[in-house]
CSV table of C-alpha atoms and ligand atoms in Angstrom, one decimal:
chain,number,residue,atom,x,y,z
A,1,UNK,CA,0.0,0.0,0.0
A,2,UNK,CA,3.1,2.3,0.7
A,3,UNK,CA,3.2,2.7,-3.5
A,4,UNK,CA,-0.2,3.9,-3.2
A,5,UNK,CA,-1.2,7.8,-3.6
A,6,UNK,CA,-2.4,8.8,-0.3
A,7,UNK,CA,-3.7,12.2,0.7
A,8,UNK,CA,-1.2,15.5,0.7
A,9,UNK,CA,0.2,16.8,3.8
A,10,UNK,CA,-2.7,19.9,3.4
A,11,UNK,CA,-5.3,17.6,3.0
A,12,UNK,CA,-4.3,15.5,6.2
A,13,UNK,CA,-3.8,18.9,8.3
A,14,UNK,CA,-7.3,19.9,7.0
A,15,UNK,CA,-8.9,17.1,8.2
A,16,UNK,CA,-6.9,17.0,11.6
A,17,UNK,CA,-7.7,21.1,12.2
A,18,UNK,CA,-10.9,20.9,11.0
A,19,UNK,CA,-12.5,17.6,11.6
A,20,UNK,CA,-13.1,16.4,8.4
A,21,UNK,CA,-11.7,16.7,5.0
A,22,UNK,CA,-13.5,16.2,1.6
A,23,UNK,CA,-11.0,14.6,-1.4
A,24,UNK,CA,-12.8,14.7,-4.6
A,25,UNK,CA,-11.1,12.0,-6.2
A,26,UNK,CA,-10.4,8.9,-4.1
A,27,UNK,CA,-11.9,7.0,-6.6
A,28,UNK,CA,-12.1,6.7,-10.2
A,29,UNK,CA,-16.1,7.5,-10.6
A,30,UNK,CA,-16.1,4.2,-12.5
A,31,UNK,CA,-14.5,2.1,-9.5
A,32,UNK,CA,-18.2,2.4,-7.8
A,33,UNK,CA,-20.2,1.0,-10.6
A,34,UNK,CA,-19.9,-3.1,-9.7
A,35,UNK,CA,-21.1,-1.8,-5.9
A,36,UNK,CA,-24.0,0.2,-7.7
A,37,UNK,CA,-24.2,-2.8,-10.3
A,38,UNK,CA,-24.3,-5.2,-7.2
A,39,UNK,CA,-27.0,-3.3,-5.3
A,40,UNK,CA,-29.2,-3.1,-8.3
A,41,UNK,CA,-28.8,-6.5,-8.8
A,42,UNK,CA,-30.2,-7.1,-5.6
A,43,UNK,CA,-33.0,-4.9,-5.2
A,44,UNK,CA,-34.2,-6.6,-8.4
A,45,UNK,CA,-33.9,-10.0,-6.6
A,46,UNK,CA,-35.9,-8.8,-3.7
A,47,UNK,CA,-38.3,-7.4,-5.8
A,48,UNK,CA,-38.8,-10.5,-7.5
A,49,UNK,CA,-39.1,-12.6,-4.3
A,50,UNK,CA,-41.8,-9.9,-3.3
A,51,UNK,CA,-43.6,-10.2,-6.4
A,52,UNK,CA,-44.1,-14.2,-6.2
A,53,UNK,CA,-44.8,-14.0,-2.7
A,54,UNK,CA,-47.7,-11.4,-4.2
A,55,UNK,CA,-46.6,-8.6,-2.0
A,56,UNK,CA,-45.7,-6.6,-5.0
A,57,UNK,CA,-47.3,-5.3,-8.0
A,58,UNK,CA,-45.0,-3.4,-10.3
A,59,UNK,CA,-40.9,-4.5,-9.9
A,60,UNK,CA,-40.5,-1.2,-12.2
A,61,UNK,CA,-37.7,-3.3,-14.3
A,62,UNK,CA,-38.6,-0.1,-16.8
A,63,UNK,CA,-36.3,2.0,-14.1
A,64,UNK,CA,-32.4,2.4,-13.6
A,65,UNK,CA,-30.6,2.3,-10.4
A,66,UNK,CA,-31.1,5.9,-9.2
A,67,UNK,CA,-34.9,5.7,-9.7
A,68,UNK,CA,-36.1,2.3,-9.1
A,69,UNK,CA,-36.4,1.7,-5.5
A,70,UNK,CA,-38.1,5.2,-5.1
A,71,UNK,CA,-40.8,4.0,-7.5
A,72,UNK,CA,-40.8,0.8,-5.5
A,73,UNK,CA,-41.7,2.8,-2.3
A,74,UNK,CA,-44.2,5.3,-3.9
A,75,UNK,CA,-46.5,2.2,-5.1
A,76,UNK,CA,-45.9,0.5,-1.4
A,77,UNK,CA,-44.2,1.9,1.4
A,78,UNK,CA,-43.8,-1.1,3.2
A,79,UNK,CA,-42.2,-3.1,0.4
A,80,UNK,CA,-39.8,0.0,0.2
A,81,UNK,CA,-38.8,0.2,3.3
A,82,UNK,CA,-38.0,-3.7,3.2
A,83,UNK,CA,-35.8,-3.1,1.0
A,84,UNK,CA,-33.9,-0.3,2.5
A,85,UNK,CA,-33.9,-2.6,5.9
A,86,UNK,CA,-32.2,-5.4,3.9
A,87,UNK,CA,-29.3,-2.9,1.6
A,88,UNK,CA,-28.8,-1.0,4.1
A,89,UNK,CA,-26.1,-3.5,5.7
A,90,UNK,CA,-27.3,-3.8,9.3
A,91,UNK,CA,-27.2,-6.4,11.6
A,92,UNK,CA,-29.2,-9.6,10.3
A,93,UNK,CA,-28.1,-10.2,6.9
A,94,UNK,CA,-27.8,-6.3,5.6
A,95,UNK,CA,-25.7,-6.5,2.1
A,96,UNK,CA,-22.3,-7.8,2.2
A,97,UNK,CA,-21.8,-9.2,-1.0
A,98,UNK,CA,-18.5,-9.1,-2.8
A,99,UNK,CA,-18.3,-6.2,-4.5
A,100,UNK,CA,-19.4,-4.1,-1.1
A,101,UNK,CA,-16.1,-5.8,0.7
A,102,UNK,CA,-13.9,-4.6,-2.5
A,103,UNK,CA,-14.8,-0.9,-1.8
A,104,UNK,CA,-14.4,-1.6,1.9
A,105,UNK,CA,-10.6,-3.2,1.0
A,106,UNK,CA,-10.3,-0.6,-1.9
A,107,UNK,CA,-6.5,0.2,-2.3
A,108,UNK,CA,-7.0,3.9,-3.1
A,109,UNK,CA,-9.6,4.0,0.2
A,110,UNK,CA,-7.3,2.5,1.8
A,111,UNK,CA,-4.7,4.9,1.1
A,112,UNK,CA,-6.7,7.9,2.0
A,113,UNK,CA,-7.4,5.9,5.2
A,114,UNK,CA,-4.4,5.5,6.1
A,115,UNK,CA,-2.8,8.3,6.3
A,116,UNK,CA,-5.6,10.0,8.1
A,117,UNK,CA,-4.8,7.5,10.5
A,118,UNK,CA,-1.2,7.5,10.4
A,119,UNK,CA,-0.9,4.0,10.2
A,120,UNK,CA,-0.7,0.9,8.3
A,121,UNK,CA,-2.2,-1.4,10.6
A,122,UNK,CA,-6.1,-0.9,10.1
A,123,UNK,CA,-9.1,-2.4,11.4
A,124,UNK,CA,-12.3,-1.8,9.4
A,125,UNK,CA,-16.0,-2.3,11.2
A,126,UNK,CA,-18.8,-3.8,10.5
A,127,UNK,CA,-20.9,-0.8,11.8
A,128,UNK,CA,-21.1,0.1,7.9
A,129,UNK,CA,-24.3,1.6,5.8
A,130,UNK,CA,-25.7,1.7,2.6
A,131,UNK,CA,-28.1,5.0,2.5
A,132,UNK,CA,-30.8,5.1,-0.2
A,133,UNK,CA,-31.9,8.7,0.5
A,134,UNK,CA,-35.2,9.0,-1.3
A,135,UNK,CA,-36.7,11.7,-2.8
A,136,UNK,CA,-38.9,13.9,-0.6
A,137,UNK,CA,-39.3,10.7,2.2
A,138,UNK,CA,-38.3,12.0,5.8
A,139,UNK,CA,-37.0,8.5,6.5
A,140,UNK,CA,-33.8,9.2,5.5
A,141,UNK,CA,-33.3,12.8,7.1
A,142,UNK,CA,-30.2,11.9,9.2
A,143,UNK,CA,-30.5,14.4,12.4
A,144,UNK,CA,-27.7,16.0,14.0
A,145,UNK,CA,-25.1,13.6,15.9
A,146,UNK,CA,-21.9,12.4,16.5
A,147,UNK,CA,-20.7,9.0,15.6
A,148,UNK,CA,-19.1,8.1,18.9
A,149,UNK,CA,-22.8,8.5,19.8
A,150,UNK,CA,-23.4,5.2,18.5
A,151,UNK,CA,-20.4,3.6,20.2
A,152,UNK,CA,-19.3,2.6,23.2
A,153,UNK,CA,-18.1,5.4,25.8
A,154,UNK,CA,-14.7,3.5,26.0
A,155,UNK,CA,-13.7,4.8,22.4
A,156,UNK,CA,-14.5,8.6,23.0
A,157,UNK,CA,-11.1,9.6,22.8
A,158,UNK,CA,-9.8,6.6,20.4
A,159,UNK,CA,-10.3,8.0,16.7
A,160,UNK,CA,-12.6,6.1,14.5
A,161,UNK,CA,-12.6,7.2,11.4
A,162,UNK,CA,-16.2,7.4,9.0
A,163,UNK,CA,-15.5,7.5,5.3
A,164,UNK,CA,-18.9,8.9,3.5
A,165,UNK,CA,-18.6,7.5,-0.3
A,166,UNK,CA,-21.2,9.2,-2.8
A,167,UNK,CA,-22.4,6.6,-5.1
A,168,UNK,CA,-23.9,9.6,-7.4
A,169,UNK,CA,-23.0,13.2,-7.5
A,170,UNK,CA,-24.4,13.9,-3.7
A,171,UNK,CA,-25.4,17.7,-3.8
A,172,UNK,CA,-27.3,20.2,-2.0
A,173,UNK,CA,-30.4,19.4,-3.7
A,174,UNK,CA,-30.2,15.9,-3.4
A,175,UNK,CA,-29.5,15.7,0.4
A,176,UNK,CA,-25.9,15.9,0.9
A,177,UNK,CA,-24.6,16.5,4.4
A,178,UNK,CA,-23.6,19.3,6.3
A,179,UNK,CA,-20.9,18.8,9.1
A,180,UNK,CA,-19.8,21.3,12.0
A,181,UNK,CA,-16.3,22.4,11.8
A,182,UNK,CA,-13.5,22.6,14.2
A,183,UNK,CA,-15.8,20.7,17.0
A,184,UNK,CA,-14.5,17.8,16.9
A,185,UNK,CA,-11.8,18.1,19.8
A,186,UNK,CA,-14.6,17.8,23.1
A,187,UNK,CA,-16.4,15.6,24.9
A,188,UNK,CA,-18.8,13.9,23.4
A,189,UNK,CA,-22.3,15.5,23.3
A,190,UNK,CA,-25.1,14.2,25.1
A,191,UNK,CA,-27.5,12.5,22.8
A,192,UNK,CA,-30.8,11.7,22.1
A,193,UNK,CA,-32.8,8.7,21.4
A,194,UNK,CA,-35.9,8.9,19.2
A,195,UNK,CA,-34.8,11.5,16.6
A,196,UNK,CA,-36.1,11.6,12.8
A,197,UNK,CA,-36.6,8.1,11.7
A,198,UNK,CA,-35.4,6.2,15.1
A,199,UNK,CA,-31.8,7.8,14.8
A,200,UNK,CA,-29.7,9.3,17.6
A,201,UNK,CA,-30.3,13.6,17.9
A,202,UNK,CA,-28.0,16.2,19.8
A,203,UNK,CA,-30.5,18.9,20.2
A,204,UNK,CA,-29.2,22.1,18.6
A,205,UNK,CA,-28.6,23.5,22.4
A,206,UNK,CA,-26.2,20.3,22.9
A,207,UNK,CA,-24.7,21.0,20.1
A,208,UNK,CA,-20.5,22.3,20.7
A,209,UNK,CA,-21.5,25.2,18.0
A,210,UNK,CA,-24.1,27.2,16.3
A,211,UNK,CA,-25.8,25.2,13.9
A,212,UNK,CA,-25.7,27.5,11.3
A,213,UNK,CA,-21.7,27.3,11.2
A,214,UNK,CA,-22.2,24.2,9.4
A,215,UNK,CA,-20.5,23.4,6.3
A,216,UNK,CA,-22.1,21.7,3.4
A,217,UNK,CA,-20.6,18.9,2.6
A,218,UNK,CA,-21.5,18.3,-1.5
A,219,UNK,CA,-19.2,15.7,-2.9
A,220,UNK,CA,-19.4,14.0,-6.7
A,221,UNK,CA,-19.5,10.0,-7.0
A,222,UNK,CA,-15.1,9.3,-6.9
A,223,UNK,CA,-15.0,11.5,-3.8
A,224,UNK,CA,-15.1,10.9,0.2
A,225,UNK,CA,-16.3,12.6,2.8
A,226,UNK,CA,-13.7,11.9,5.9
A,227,UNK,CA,-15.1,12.8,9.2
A,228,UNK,CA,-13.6,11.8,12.8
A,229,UNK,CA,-16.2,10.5,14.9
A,230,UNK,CA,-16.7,13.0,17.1
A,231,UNK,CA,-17.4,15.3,14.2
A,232,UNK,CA,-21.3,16.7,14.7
A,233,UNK,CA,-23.2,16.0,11.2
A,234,UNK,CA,-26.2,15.7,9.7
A,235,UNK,CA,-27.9,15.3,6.0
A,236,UNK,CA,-30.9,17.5,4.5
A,237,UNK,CA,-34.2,16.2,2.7
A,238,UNK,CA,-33.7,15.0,-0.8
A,239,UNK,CA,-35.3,17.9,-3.1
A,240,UNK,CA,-34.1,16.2,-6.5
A,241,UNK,CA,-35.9,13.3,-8.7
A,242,UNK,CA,-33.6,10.8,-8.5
A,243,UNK,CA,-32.3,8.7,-5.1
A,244,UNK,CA,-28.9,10.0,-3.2
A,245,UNK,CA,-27.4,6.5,-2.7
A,246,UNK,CA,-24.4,6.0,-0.6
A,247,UNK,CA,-22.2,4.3,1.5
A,248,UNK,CA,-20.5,4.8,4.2
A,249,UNK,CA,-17.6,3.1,6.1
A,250,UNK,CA,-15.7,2.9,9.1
A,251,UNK,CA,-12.2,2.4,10.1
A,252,UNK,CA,-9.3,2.9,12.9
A,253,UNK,CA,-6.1,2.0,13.7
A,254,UNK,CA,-5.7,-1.9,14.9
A,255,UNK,CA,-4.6,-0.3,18.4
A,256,UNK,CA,-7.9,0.8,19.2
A,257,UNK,CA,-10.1,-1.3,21.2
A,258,UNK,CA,-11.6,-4.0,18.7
A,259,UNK,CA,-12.6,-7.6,18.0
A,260,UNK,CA,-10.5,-9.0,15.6
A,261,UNK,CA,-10.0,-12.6,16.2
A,262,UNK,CA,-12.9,-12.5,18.9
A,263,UNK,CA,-15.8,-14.7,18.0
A,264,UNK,CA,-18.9,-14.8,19.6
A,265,UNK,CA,-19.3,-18.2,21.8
A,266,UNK,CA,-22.3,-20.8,22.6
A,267,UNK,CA,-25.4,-18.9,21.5
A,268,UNK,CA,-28.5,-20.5,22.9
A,269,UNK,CA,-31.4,-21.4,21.2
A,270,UNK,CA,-33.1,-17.8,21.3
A,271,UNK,CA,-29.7,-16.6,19.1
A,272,UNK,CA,-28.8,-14.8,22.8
A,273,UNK,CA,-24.6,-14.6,23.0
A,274,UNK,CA,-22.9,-15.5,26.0
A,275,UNK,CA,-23.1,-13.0,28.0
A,276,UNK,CA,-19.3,-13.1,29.3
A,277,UNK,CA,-18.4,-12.6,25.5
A,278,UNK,CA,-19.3,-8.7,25.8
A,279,UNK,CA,-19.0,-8.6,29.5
A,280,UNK,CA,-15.1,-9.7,29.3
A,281,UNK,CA,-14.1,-10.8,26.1
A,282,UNK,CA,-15.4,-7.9,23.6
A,283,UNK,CA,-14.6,-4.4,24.5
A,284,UNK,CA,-14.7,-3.5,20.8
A,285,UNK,CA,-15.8,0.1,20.4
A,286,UNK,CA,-19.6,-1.2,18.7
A,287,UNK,CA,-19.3,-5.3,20.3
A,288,UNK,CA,-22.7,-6.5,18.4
A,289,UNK,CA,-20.8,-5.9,15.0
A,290,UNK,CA,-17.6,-8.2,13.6
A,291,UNK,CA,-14.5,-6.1,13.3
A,292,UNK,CA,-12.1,-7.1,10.6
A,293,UNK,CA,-8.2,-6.6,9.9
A,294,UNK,CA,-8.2,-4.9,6.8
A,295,UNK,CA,-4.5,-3.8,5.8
A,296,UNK,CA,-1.0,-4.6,8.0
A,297,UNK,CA,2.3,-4.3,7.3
A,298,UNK,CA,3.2,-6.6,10.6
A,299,UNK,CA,0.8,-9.2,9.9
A,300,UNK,CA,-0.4,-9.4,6.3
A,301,UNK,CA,-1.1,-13.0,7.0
A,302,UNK,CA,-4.3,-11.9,9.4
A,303,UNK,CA,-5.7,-9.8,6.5
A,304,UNK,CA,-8.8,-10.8,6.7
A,305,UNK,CA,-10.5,-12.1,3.0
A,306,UNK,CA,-14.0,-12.0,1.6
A,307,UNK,CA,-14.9,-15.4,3.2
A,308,UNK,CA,-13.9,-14.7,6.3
A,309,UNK,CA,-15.5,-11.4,6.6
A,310,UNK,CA,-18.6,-13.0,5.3
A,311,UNK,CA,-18.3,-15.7,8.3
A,312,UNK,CA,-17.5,-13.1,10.6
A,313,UNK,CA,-20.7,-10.3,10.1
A,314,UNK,CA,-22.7,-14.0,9.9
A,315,UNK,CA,-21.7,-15.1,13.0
A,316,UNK,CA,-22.2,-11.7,14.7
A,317,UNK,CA,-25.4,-11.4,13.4
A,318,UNK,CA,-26.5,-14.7,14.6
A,319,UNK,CA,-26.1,-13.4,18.4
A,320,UNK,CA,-28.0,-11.1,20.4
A,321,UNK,CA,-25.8,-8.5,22.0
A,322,UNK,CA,-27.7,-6.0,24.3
A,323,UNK,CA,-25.6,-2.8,23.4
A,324,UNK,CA,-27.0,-0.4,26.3
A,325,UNK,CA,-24.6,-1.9,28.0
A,326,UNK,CA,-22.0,0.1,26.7
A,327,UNK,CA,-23.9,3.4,26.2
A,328,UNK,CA,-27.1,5.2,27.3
A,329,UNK,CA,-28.9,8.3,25.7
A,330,UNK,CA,-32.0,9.4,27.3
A,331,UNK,CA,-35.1,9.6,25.7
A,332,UNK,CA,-36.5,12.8,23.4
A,333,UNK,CA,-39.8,12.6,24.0
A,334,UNK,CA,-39.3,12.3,28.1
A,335,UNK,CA,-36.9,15.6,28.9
A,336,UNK,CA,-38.1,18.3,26.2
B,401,AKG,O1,-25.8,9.7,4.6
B,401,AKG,C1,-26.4,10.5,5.4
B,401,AKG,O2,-27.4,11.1,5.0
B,401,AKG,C2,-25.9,10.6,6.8
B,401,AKG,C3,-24.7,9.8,7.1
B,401,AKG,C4,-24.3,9.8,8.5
B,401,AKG,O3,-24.9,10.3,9.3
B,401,AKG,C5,-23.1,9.0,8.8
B,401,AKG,O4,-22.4,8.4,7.9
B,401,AKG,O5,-22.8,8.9,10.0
C-alpha cells in the first residue's frame, strides 16, 4: 500500500484542524459501478421474491438504479422500506456481497485511510451503511449527531474514522450533508434517542456550535467525505428526482479497542450470546458488530478475506448483543 497515492500533507492537516476533509477523487467514478451494479442486482432479486410471494405489484424493471427503489416505495411503502432494511447492511443479513467488501478493501480508500490514521495497521467495522436517500421521504433525514454517539463510551477519545462514499454526484439538492467544523476536539455531546426516523439527535442547544456554522458537505460520485467520529453532522431532505445513494464506512487504527479474532461463543437457542463474551471478552468500540483486519504491514497473513469477513458479520449477526450496556442516551420525548 506504501506505493499507493495517499492524501497531501494539506489535506491530512485539513482534516486534523478541522475535523473532516472532503477529497474529490479517491476513486475513479467508474470504480463504484460493480457496488451500484451489485446493489441493483439485488434490489431486483428482492423485488422479484416480493412479487411471487404477491406482496408486489410493479418490480418497475422499466427504471435504472437511481430511480427504481423510489418508485418501488411510492407504489408500497412497506415493500420500500424492506428493502432499504435489507441494503442497508445492518445487523441480520444487511448486504455484504463481494463487491461491497472490494470498496471496503479498496487500495486507493485504503490509502486515504491510512494516512488520516497515520498507520498501516487498520481495522475496518462492520458498523457500515448503505443509504438510499429517497426523494422527498423523511426516513432518511439523518439528524444532527456524532458517531461516537453510537459507540461505546470507552472509544470517546480513540479516533474512529467514517469514510462517507457518494455513489452519485451527492449535492445540496439531493440531500448531501452538512458537518460542524472545528468541533471535533470535546467531549462527546449528550444525545438523544428517538430522533427523525429512530436515529440518535443532539439537540441544537447540545450541540459544541451554532448550527448555522455548518458546512455543506456536497461531494461527486469518486470523492469521500472523511469525518472523525466526534465530528457533529447531519444530512438534509432529498429535493431532487432521482435517489442519493451512498455508502458509508468505518475504520481505525488496529490499536484501538476491537474484536478481531474475537468470536462470539455458545449462543442459545433464542440466538442470545454469552453473556461473558461482551461482558469480558469484547470491549470492541460497537461489540454486536464483527471487526475485521483490513490492511498490515506486521501481519499481512491476518488480512482478513471475503470469506472470512462473510463468516465473521454471519456469525455476529447470529447473536443477540444488548448494546445499552456500553452506552445510554436518554429519551426525546421524556426531557423536552
Ligand atoms: O448519509 C447520510 O445522510 C448521513 C450519514 C451519516 O450520518 C453517517 O455516515 O454517520
Amino acid at each position: 500500500m506504501s506505493a499507493l497515492k495517499k492524501l497531501t500533507p494539506q489535506q491530512v492537516r485539513f482534516f486534523h484542524e478541522e475535523g473532516y476533509v472532503i477529497v474529490p477523487d479517491v476513486f475513479d467514478p467508474a470504480d463504484l459501478d460493480a457496488l451500484r451494479a451489485a446493489l441493483h442486482a439485488e434490489i431486483d432479486r428482492k423485488a422479484r421474491e416480493l412479487k411471487a410471494a404477491g406482496k408486489l405489484e410493479h418490480p418497475h424493471e422499466e427504471l435504472d438504479f437511481d430511480r427504481r427503489l423510489a418508485a418501488i416505495y411510492r407504489d408500497s411503502k412497506e415493500n420500500g422500506e424492506a428493502l432499504m432494511r435489507h441494503l442497508e447492511g445492518l445487523r441480520g443479513g444487511g448486504f455484504h456481497a463481494s463487491e461491497m467488501f472490494d470498496v471496503i478493501a479498496h487500495p486507493k480508500l485504503l490509502g486515504a485511510v491510512s494516512a488520516l490514521l497515520g498507520t498501516e495497521e487498520i481495522v475496518a467495522s462492520s458498523v457500515y451503511r448503505i443509504r438510499p436517500k429517497l426523494p422527498n421521504i423523511g426516513r432518511g433525514v439523518v439528524p444532527w449527531h456524532q458517531d461516537s454517539g453510537y459507540f461505546a463510551s470507552h472509544c470517546d477519545a480513540s479516533m474512529i474514522l467514517t469514510c462517507w462514499i457518494p455513489l452519485v454526484d451527492a449535492t445540496v439538492e439531493n440531500g448531501c450533508m452538512q458537518i460542524l467544523p472545528r468541533t471535533h476536539e470535546g467531549a462527546v455531546a449528550t444525545h438523544h434517542t428517538g430522533g427523525n426516523a429512530g436515529f440518535l439527535v443532539i439537540k441544537d442547544e447540545n450541540l459544541p456550535a451554532d448550527p448555522r456554522r455548518a458546512i455543506t458537505a456536497a461531494c461527486s460520485k469518486g470523492g469521500v467525505v472523511f469525518m472523525t467520529n466526534r465530528t457533529p453532522h447531519c444530512s438534509t431532505p432529498n429535493y431532487s428526482d432521482h435517489i442519493r445513494w451512498s455508502a458509508d464506512l468505518r475504520y481505525q487504527s488496529a490499536e484501538v479497542p476491537n474484536n478481531v479474532g474475537l468470536w462470539p461463543e455458545s449462543h442459545d437457542e433464542a440466538g442470545n450470546a454469552n453473556p461473558e463474551f461482551y461482558e469480558k471478552g469484547n470491549v470492541a468500540c460497537y461489540p454486536p458488530e464483527a471487526d475485521f483486519l483490513v490492511h498490515s504491514v506486521k501481519h499481512p497473513e491476518d488480512v482478513t478475506d471475503y470469506a472470512e469477513y462473510v463468516k465473521r458479520r454471519e456469525t455476529y449477526d447470529r447473536t443477540n448483543a444488548n448494546f445499552s450496556a456500553f452506552r445510554r442516551w436518554p429519551a426525546l420525548a421524556t426531557t423536552s
